[in-house]
GROMACS .gro file of C-alpha atoms in nm:
model
  421
    1MET     CA    1  19.378  -1.508   5.503
    2ALA     CA    2  19.517  -1.623   5.829
    3VAL     CA    3  19.794  -1.366   5.776
    4SER     CA    4  19.549  -1.073   5.776
    5GLN     CA    5  19.353  -1.200   6.048
    6ALA     CA    6  19.655  -1.197   6.261
    7PHE     CA    7  19.765  -0.863   6.167
    8SER     CA    8  19.456  -0.724   6.241
    9LEU     CA    9  19.454  -0.914   6.585
   10PHE     CA   10  19.759  -0.767   6.623
   11ALA     CA   11  19.650  -0.410   6.568
   12PHE     CA   12  19.350  -0.468   6.795
   13THR     CA   13  19.620  -0.596   7.098
   14LEU     CA   14  19.808  -0.250   7.042
   15SER     CA   15  19.492  -0.062   7.092
   16LEU     CA   16  19.387  -0.229   7.413
   17LEU     CA   17  19.783  -0.185   7.518
   18ALA     CA   18  19.745   0.223   7.438
   19VAL     CA   19  19.369   0.221   7.628
   20ALA     CA   20  19.516   0.020   7.903
   21TYR     CA   21  19.818   0.272   7.970
   22THR     CA   22  19.582   0.577   7.966
   23VAL     CA   23  19.403   0.467   8.246
   24SER     CA   24  19.596   0.533   8.532
   25GLY     CA   25  19.630   0.761   8.849
   26HIS     CA   26  19.846   0.853   9.106
   27ASN     CA   27  19.849   0.902   9.449
   28ILE     CA   28  20.110   1.170   9.600
   29THR     CA   29  20.075   1.018   9.985
   30GLN     CA   30  20.151   0.669   9.874
   31ILE     CA   31  20.428   0.799   9.631
   32LEU     CA   32  20.587   0.911   9.901
   33SER     CA   33  20.466   0.715  10.195
   34ASP     CA   34  20.755   0.427  10.175
   35THR     CA   35  21.071   0.681  10.211
   36PRO     CA   36  21.090   0.790  10.503
   37GLU     CA   37  21.310   1.095  10.454
   38TYR     CA   38  21.013   1.267  10.302
   39SER     CA   39  20.809   1.220  10.590
   40SER     CA   40  20.777   1.578  10.686
   41PHE     CA   41  20.681   1.684  10.328
   42ASN     CA   42  20.420   1.440  10.291
   43SER     CA   43  20.275   1.510  10.640
   44TYR     CA   44  20.225   1.899  10.557
   45LEU     CA   45  20.068   1.782  10.163
   46SER     CA   46  19.828   1.591  10.403
   47GLN     CA   47  19.739   1.871  10.670
   48THR     CA   48  19.745   2.158  10.389
   49LYS     CA   49  19.503   1.942  10.166
   50LEU     CA   50  19.753   2.002   9.878
   51ALA     CA   51  19.786   1.613   9.840
   52ASP     CA   52  19.413   1.584   9.739
   53GLU     CA   53  19.461   1.919   9.456
   54ILE     CA   54  19.812   1.707   9.327
   55ASN     CA   55  19.604   1.379   9.275
   56SER     CA   56  19.325   1.572   9.122
   57ARG     CA   57  19.520   1.641   8.840
   58THR     CA   58  19.684   1.508   8.553
   59THR     CA   59  20.034   1.642   8.396
   60ILE     CA   60  20.217   1.778   8.702
   61THR     CA   61  20.539   1.808   8.893
   62VAL     CA   62  20.596   1.787   9.224
   63LEU     CA   63  20.956   1.879   9.366
   64VAL     CA   64  20.974   1.740   9.697
   65LEU     CA   65  21.177   1.801   9.990
   66ASN     CA   66  21.377   1.605  10.255
   67ASN     CA   67  21.335   1.625  10.588
   68GLY     CA   68  21.638   1.847  10.642
   69ALA     CA   69  21.530   2.085  10.371
   70MET     CA   70  21.192   2.084  10.512
   71SER     CA   71  21.295   2.211  10.853
   72SER     CA   72  21.312   2.593  10.697
   73LEU     CA   73  20.936   2.573  10.700
   74ALA     CA   74  20.799   2.250  10.978
   75GLY     CA   75  20.673   2.427  11.271
   76LYS     CA   76  20.845   2.784  11.186
   77HIS     CA   77  20.533   2.949  11.017
   78PRO     CA   78  20.164   2.918  11.016
   79LEU     CA   79  19.995   2.612  10.808
   80SER     CA   80  19.856   2.891  10.575
   81VAL     CA   81  20.223   3.005  10.494
   82VAL     CA   82  20.356   2.655  10.460
   83LYS     CA   83  20.074   2.581  10.245
   84ASN     CA   84  20.156   2.861  10.008
   85ALA     CA   85  20.560   2.789   9.990
   86LEU     CA   86  20.457   2.399   9.912
   87SER     CA   87  20.211   2.539   9.621
   88LEU     CA   88  20.486   2.686   9.447
   89LEU     CA   89  20.684   2.341   9.464
   90VAL     CA   90  20.394   2.206   9.216
   91LEU     CA   91  20.442   2.240   8.852
   92LEU     CA   92  20.143   2.254   8.676
   93ASP     CA   93  20.356   2.062   8.380
   94TYR     CA   94  20.533   1.763   8.293
   95TYR     CA   95  20.911   1.760   8.403
   96ASP     CA   96  21.132   1.433   8.414
   97PRO     CA   97  21.530   1.484   8.456
   98LEU     CA   98  21.569   1.443   8.054
   99LYS     CA   99  21.341   1.757   7.962
  100LEU     CA  100  21.509   1.938   8.258
  101HIS     CA  101  21.800   1.888   8.033
  102GLN     CA  102  21.637   1.993   7.712
  103LEU     CA  103  21.488   2.327   7.781
  104ALA     CA  104  21.418   2.521   7.472
  105LYS     CA  105  21.696   2.812   7.546
  106GLY     CA  106  21.837   2.649   7.845
  107SER     CA  107  21.567   2.790   8.082
  108THR     CA  108  21.188   2.862   8.108
  109LEU     CA  109  20.893   3.002   8.309
  110THR     CA  110  20.678   2.737   8.424
  111THR     CA  111  20.328   2.834   8.632
  112THR     CA  112  20.261   2.638   8.946
  113LEU     CA  113  19.967   2.558   9.213
  114TYR     CA  114  20.043   2.868   9.384
  115GLN     CA  115  19.944   3.090   9.064
  116THR     CA  116  19.573   2.909   9.089
  117THR     CA  117  19.519   3.020   9.425
  118GLY     CA  118  19.449   3.412   9.345
  119GLN     CA  119  19.678   3.504   9.598
  120ALA     CA  120  20.036   3.533   9.357
  121LEU     CA  121  20.041   3.895   9.238
  122GLY     CA  122  20.210   3.950   8.942
  123ASN     CA  123  20.458   3.681   8.810
  124LEU     CA  124  20.494   3.540   9.176
  125GLY     CA  125  20.280   3.186   9.133
  126PHE     CA  126  20.566   3.127   8.844
  127VAL     CA  127  20.880   2.922   8.874
  128ASN     CA  128  21.209   3.010   8.692
  129VAL     CA  129  21.348   2.666   8.547
  130THR     CA  130  21.701   2.678   8.393
  131ASP     CA  131  21.941   2.443   8.324
  132LEU     CA  132  22.312   2.524   8.445
  133LYS     CA  133  22.674   2.397   8.325
  134GLY     CA  134  22.788   2.116   8.446
  135GLY     CA  135  22.425   1.930   8.423
  136LYS     CA  136  22.264   2.081   8.713
  137VAL     CA  137  21.934   2.222   8.704
  138GLY     CA  138  21.851   2.520   8.913
  139PHE     CA  139  21.502   2.671   9.036
  140GLY     CA  140  21.408   3.019   9.143
  141SER     CA  141  21.099   3.276   9.200
  142ALA     CA  142  21.026   3.425   8.846
  143ALA     CA  143  20.985   3.750   9.022
  144PRO     CA  144  21.271   3.988   8.905
  145GLY     CA  145  21.567   3.997   9.091
  146SER     CA  146  21.512   3.645   9.209
  147LYS     CA  147  21.822   3.385   9.236
  148LEU     CA  148  21.794   3.011   9.150
  149ASP     CA  149  21.842   2.923   9.542
  150SER     CA  150  21.744   2.528   9.458
  151SER     CA  151  21.911   2.332   9.275
  152TYR     CA  152  21.762   1.936   9.142
  153THR     CA  153  21.950   1.681   9.334
  154LYS     CA  154  21.773   1.333   9.195
  155SER     CA  155  21.465   1.168   9.081
  156VAL     CA  156  21.189   1.017   9.271
  157LYS     CA  157  20.931   0.904   9.086
  158GLN     CA  158  20.771   0.913   8.719
  159ILE     CA  159  20.433   0.799   8.572
  160PRO     CA  160  20.494   0.937   8.201
  161TYR     CA  161  20.322   1.186   8.157
  162ASN     CA  162  20.090   1.196   8.383
  163ILE     CA  163  20.289   1.314   8.747
  164SER     CA  164  20.664   1.329   8.791
  165VAL     CA  165  20.860   1.385   9.128
  166LEU     CA  166  21.161   1.509   9.164
  167GLU     CA  167  21.381   1.600   9.463
  168ILE     CA  168  21.477   1.960   9.512
  169ASN     CA  169  21.751   2.083   9.802
  170ALA     CA  170  21.590   2.379   9.924
  171PRO     CA  171  21.246   2.583   9.884
  172ILE     CA  172  21.183   2.817   9.647
  173ILE     CA  173  21.102   3.132   9.834
  174ALA     CA  174  20.893   3.408   9.625
  175PRO     CA  175  20.940   3.740   9.773
  176GLY     CA  176  20.688   3.783  10.071
  177ILE     CA  177  20.514   3.436  10.065
  178LEU     CA  178  20.692   3.407  10.394
  179THR     CA  179  20.575   3.725  10.549
  180ALA     CA  180  20.207   3.677  10.473
  181PRO     CA  181  19.971   3.755  10.778
  182ALA     CA  182  19.824   3.406  10.915
  183PRO     CA  183  19.452   3.389  10.830
  184SER     CA  184  19.401   3.394  11.205
  185SER     CA  185  19.017   3.357  11.323
  186GLY     CA  186  19.008   3.714  11.194
  187GLY     CA  187  18.957   3.597  10.859
  188VAL     CA  188  18.593   3.436  10.984
  189ASN     CA  189  18.510   3.688  11.243
  190ASN     CA  190  18.443   3.922  10.954
  191LEU     CA  191  18.248   3.618  10.795
  192THR     CA  192  17.911   3.852  10.741
  193GLY     CA  193  18.146   4.092  10.600
  194LEU     CA  194  18.344   3.855  10.334
  195LEU     CA  195  17.996   3.736  10.248
  196GLU     CA  196  17.806   4.084  10.172
  197LYS     CA  197  18.095   4.155   9.975
  198ALA     CA  198  18.055   3.828   9.750
  199GLY     CA  199  17.661   3.876   9.695
  200CYS     CA  200  17.572   3.663   9.991
  201LYS     CA  201  17.421   3.951  10.182
  202THR     CA  202  17.079   3.720  10.223
  203PHE     CA  203  17.286   3.417  10.389
  204ALA     CA  204  17.483   3.644  10.623
  205ASN     CA  205  17.167   3.821  10.773
  206LEU     CA  206  17.043   3.477  10.831
  207LEU     CA  207  17.376   3.351  11.028
  208VAL     CA  208  17.355   3.647  11.216
  209SER     CA  209  16.983   3.634  11.300
  210SER     CA  210  16.963   3.281  11.400
  211GLY     CA  211  17.300   3.281  11.587
  212VAL     CA  212  17.443   2.991  11.355
  213LEU     CA  213  17.719   3.263  11.309
  214LYS     CA  214  17.857   3.153  11.634
  215THR     CA  215  17.818   2.794  11.550
  216TYR     CA  216  18.056   2.859  11.249
  217GLU     CA  217  18.289   3.059  11.458
  218SER     CA  218  18.325   2.777  11.731
  219THR     CA  219  18.444   2.533  11.471
  220VAL     CA  220  18.717   2.774  11.312
  221GLU     CA  221  19.058   2.614  11.455
  222LYS     CA  222  18.987   2.259  11.359
  223GLY     CA  223  18.847   2.382  11.020
  224LEU     CA  224  18.565   2.518  10.855
  225THR     CA  225  18.440   2.463  10.489
  226VAL     CA  226  18.114   2.729  10.410
  227PHE     CA  227  17.874   2.696  10.109
  228ALA     CA  228  17.719   3.017  10.088
  229PRO     CA  229  17.416   3.092   9.846
  230SER     CA  230  17.448   3.395   9.663
  231ASP     CA  231  17.132   3.665   9.685
  232GLU     CA  232  17.001   3.514   9.354
  233ALA     CA  233  16.996   3.209   9.493
  234PHE     CA  234  16.760   3.254   9.740
  235LYS     CA  235  16.495   3.440   9.471
  236ALA     CA  236  16.531   3.148   9.251
  237LYS     CA  237  16.232   2.981   9.158
  238GLY     CA  238  16.117   2.673   9.375
  239VAL     CA  239  16.288   2.795   9.640
  240PRO     CA  240  16.079   2.736   9.961
  241ASP     CA  241  15.944   2.997  10.157
  242LEU     CA  242  16.190   2.980  10.452
  243THR     CA  243  15.953   3.206  10.700
  244ASN     CA  244  15.715   2.875  10.681
  245LEU     CA  245  16.029   2.716  10.882
  246THR     CA  246  16.045   2.658  11.253
  247GLN     CA  247  16.302   2.851  11.401
  248ALA     CA  248  16.507   2.491  11.472
  249GLU     CA  249  16.443   2.392  11.096
  250VAL     CA  250  16.607   2.739  10.984
  251VAL     CA  251  16.926   2.622  11.214
  252SER     CA  252  16.954   2.308  11.044
  253LEU     CA  253  16.931   2.432  10.712
  254LEU     CA  254  17.206   2.695  10.781
  255GLU     CA  255  17.400   2.459  10.940
  256TYR     CA  256  17.372   2.205  10.643
  257HIS     CA  257  17.535   2.504  10.469
  258ALA     CA  258  17.929   2.410  10.637
  259LEU     CA  259  18.111   2.147  10.727
  260ALA     CA  260  18.351   2.099  11.056
  261GLU     CA  261  18.678   2.035  10.853
  262TYR     CA  262  18.872   2.214  10.601
  263LYS     CA  263  18.785   2.098  10.275
  264PRO     CA  264  18.901   2.296   9.948
  265LYS     CA  265  18.818   2.234   9.602
  266GLY     CA  266  19.087   2.013   9.552
  267SER     CA  267  18.910   1.769   9.830
  268LEU     CA  268  18.608   1.805   9.677
  269LYS     CA  269  18.707   1.701   9.352
  270THR     CA  270  18.844   1.411   9.495
  271ASN     CA  271  18.584   1.288   9.741
  272LYS     CA  272  18.402   0.970   9.698
  273ASP     CA  273  18.202   0.920  10.007
  274ALA     CA  274  17.927   1.098  10.148
  275ILE     CA  275  18.041   1.442  10.337
  276SER     CA  276  17.902   1.527  10.731
  277THR     CA  277  17.744   1.857  10.753
  278LEU     CA  278  17.752   2.096  11.111
  279ALA     CA  279  17.364   1.978  11.083
  280THR     CA  280  17.446   1.580  11.087
  281ASN     CA  281  17.301   1.418  11.402
  282GLY     CA  282  17.150   1.130  11.514
  283ALA     CA  283  16.832   1.236  11.441
  284GLY     CA  284  16.915   1.278  11.067
  285LYS     CA  285  17.194   1.226  10.831
  286TYR     CA  286  17.155   1.593  10.653
  287ASP     CA  287  17.482   1.464  10.446
  288LEU     CA  288  17.602   1.569  10.080
  289THR     CA  289  17.773   1.414   9.789
  290THR     CA  290  17.981   1.573   9.539
  291SER     CA  291  18.064   1.496   9.159
  292THR     CA  292  18.250   1.652   8.930
  293SER     CA  293  18.196   1.779   8.559
  294GLY     CA  294  18.552   1.887   8.413
  295ASP     CA  295  18.708   2.138   8.635
  296GLU     CA  296  18.391   2.221   8.835
  297VAL     CA  297  18.202   2.072   9.167
  298ILE     CA  298  17.838   1.978   9.199
  299LEU     CA  299  17.710   1.921   9.558
  300HIS     CA  300  17.396   1.659   9.580
  301THR     CA  301  17.145   1.692   9.862
  302GLY     CA  302  16.893   1.475   9.728
  303VAL     CA  303  16.663   1.761   9.635
  304GLY     CA  304  16.857   1.900   9.376
  305PRO     CA  305  17.233   1.993   9.284
  306SER     CA  306  17.449   2.319   9.340
  307ARG     CA  307  17.774   2.390   9.189
  308LEU     CA  308  18.047   2.538   9.351
  309ALA     CA  309  18.058   2.903   9.192
  310ASP     CA  310  18.380   3.112   9.337
  311THR     CA  311  18.622   3.058   9.607
  312VAL     CA  312  18.562   3.383   9.844
  313VAL     CA  313  18.857   3.291  10.106
  314ASP     CA  314  19.067   2.978  10.115
  315GLU     CA  315  19.311   3.023  10.396
  316THR     CA  316  19.412   2.720  10.583
  317PRO     CA  317  19.203   2.592  10.788
  318VAL     CA  318  18.910   2.793  10.643
  319VAL     CA  319  18.769   2.825  10.312
  320ILE     CA  320  18.435   2.975  10.177
  321PHE     CA  321  18.254   2.895   9.873
  322THR     CA  322  17.975   3.042   9.700
  323VAL     CA  323  17.727   2.825   9.521
  324ASP     CA  324  17.457   2.886   9.294
  325ASN     CA  325  17.191   2.720   9.456
  326VAL     CA  326  17.037   2.682   9.810
  327LEU     CA  327  17.118   2.323   9.966
  328LEU     CA  328  16.813   2.185  10.041
  329PRO     CA  329  16.842   1.884  10.272
  330THR     CA  330  16.596   1.585  10.192
  331GLU     CA  331  16.545   1.568  10.594
  332LEU     CA  332  16.349   1.901  10.552
  333PHE     CA  333  16.196   1.923  10.208
  334GLY     CA  334  16.192   1.553  10.088
  335LYS     CA  335  16.331   1.359   9.778
  336SER     CA  336  16.349   1.529   9.447
  337PRO     CA  337  16.024   1.347   9.271
  338SER     CA  338  16.129   1.022   9.058
  339PRO     CA  339  16.038   1.077   8.665
  340ALA     CA  340  15.736   0.921   8.565
  341PRO     CA  341  15.725   0.575   8.390
  342ALA     CA  342  15.725   0.591   8.043
  343PRO     CA  343  15.384   0.466   7.893
  344ALA     CA  344  15.364   0.107   7.789
  345PRO     CA  345  15.399   0.083   7.411
  346GLU     CA  346  15.101  -0.009   7.233
  347PRO     CA  347  15.046  -0.368   7.076
  348VAL     CA  348  15.171  -0.329   6.701
  349SER     CA  349  14.974  -0.491   6.439
  350ALA     CA  350  15.174  -0.726   6.207
  351PRO     CA  351  15.282  -0.545   5.849
  352THR     CA  352  15.099  -0.697   5.566
  353PRO     CA  353  15.336  -0.871   5.381
  354SER     CA  354  15.508  -0.714   5.070
  355PRO     CA  355  15.645  -0.882   4.744
  356ALA     CA  356  15.999  -1.019   4.831
  357LYS     CA  357  16.244  -0.801   4.663
  358SER     CA  358  16.650  -0.885   4.575
  359PRO     CA  359  16.870  -0.859   4.809
  360SER     CA  360  17.081  -0.612   4.774
  361PRO     CA  361  17.456  -0.616   4.829
  362VAL     CA  362  17.576  -0.443   5.194
  363GLU     CA  363  17.878  -0.274   5.219
  364ALA     CA  364  18.100  -0.377   5.486
  365PRO     CA  365  18.238  -0.084   5.721
  366ALA     CA  366  18.564   0.030   5.652
  367ALA     CA  367  18.808  -0.104   5.883
  368SER     CA  368  18.978   0.156   6.181
  369PRO     CA  369  19.341   0.203   6.100
  370PRO     CA  370  19.525   0.018   6.340
  371ALA     CA  371  19.646   0.219   6.676
  372PRO     CA  372  19.984   0.350   6.698
  373PRO     CA  373  20.243   0.165   6.906
  374VAL     CA  374  20.265   0.272   7.265
  375ASP     CA  375  20.627   0.371   7.382
  376GLU     CA  376  20.640   0.203   7.727
  377SER     CA  377  21.001   0.402   7.778
  378SER     CA  378  21.065   0.658   8.031
  379PRO     CA  379  21.380   0.890   8.117
  380GLU     CA  380  21.549   0.663   8.353
  381GLY     CA  381  21.754   0.962   8.487
  382ALA     CA  382  21.945   1.257   8.410
  383PRO     CA  383  22.216   1.244   8.171
  384SER     CA  384  22.557   1.141   8.321
  385ASP     CA  385  22.663   1.458   8.423
  386SER     CA  386  22.412   1.543   8.623
  387PRO     CA  387  22.312   1.428   8.961
  388THR     CA  388  22.255   1.068   9.030
  389SER     CA  389  21.848   0.951   8.976
  390SER     CA  390  21.705   0.733   9.274
  391GLU     CA  391  21.556   0.398   9.142
  392ASN     CA  392  21.221   0.434   9.002
  393SER     CA  393  21.100   0.096   9.061
  394ASN     CA  394  20.931   0.118   9.373
  395ALA     CA  395  20.638  -0.152   9.317
  396LYS     CA  396  20.444   0.026   9.598
  397ASN     CA  397  20.405   0.386   9.496
  398ALA     CA  398  20.086   0.473   9.386
  399ALA     CA  399  20.045   0.423   9.061
  400PHE     CA  400  19.712   0.262   8.978
  401HIS     CA  401  19.817   0.128   8.685
  402VAL     CA  402  19.617  -0.136   8.442
  403LYS     CA  403  19.878  -0.386   8.413
  404ALA     CA  404  19.908  -0.420   8.047
  405SER     CA  405  20.208  -0.642   8.049
  406ALA     CA  406  20.028  -0.969   8.028
  407LEU     CA  407  19.771  -0.866   7.856
  408PHE     CA  408  19.977  -0.747   7.565
  409THR     CA  409  20.162  -1.120   7.607
  410ALA     CA  410  19.864  -1.345   7.588
  411LEU     CA  411  19.734  -1.125   7.271
  412VAL     CA  412  20.069  -1.139   7.074
  413ALA     CA  413  20.022  -1.520   7.151
  414LEU     CA  414  19.685  -1.547   7.020
  415ALA     CA  415  19.794  -1.348   6.723
  416ALA     CA  416  20.102  -1.576   6.642
  417THR     CA  417  19.843  -1.875   6.702
  418SER     CA  418  19.662  -1.764   6.438
  419LEU     CA  419  19.927  -1.671   6.173
  420LEU     CA  420  20.067  -2.058   6.202
  421SER     CA  421  19.726  -2.231   6.163
   0.00000   0.00000   0.00000
């Protein structure tokens, strides 16, 4: 009996251990913060908000550049162009040093974050990864005729199979990615045209007639995020009659639909705090909160939710989204009504006793199968004939891991005690 209990406890221990190892996250800026040679790359991840996008994803590989390699991009191109170039270094799959040398047929095309932006034509958002002779691994654009101009140099950090950070010696340059026109304020100067084309003509007309368009344009250089309701959203049931609002209230409503900062979808997905809008002032908060459902982002005003529907434009430092509901601030429209309390239960009279019956046997629930043991091993680096790997033991580098070793030790000791008793 004691043996059976001990094995049951051991199986339970393994189950807890498996759960513990799945509760993990990563923070790319913290991973790179302890290594000064990646300070430029890390800074641009923050400036472009790519760090938020990386942190919001799992099963991802980041190809980092040291400060010397970053010098070919840093300060030589507009921020939006640098963002595109760096997004091509974020692979939407997990590659550690071992996997790089075990590619099927020695080569593969993998999707990058750049492919998800909608700006990559054809296969420009894919990267060619090829295992070369002599233990080297080359990277290049998947565009026809492109060369493998970048090579793997060393491993920086792995959290299997969540995030892998590998150093390469040069940027991966897709054709035309560095010559794309910079999104000057011209992208926003045509804001009304973009909104009308996206099915937000009503919103665009209100911005012009109220003068709020000028407020939007004045924030462009420092960053602008717009949540534009569709024309259908203004016709939806429950939307207040805006003609009953004063001019000042209309201005506040329209300013409530924009932020004085660049906050793309990845940043909204990782957001935990209330967000100030252009309408935020001392007299009222006029803020928003966010939640996620899968890959969707939902905005909450206190009156009702609104879903991010589509991205009209995302060109650093400007991003414009369409939303499926008009954002109604509580400062103008009050809070959403609380659900009515449930009626108190009616008193229940005692049942008439019935003749006692012989108790029937109760089947015990089937025991759950023990969880499979968790493989805690991870590749320590590339094979001996490949470039060397750096130490992966930096304790402060961004993994929010549940430390399962102490739990494992304690529960195994408890299992052994039960076995011996």
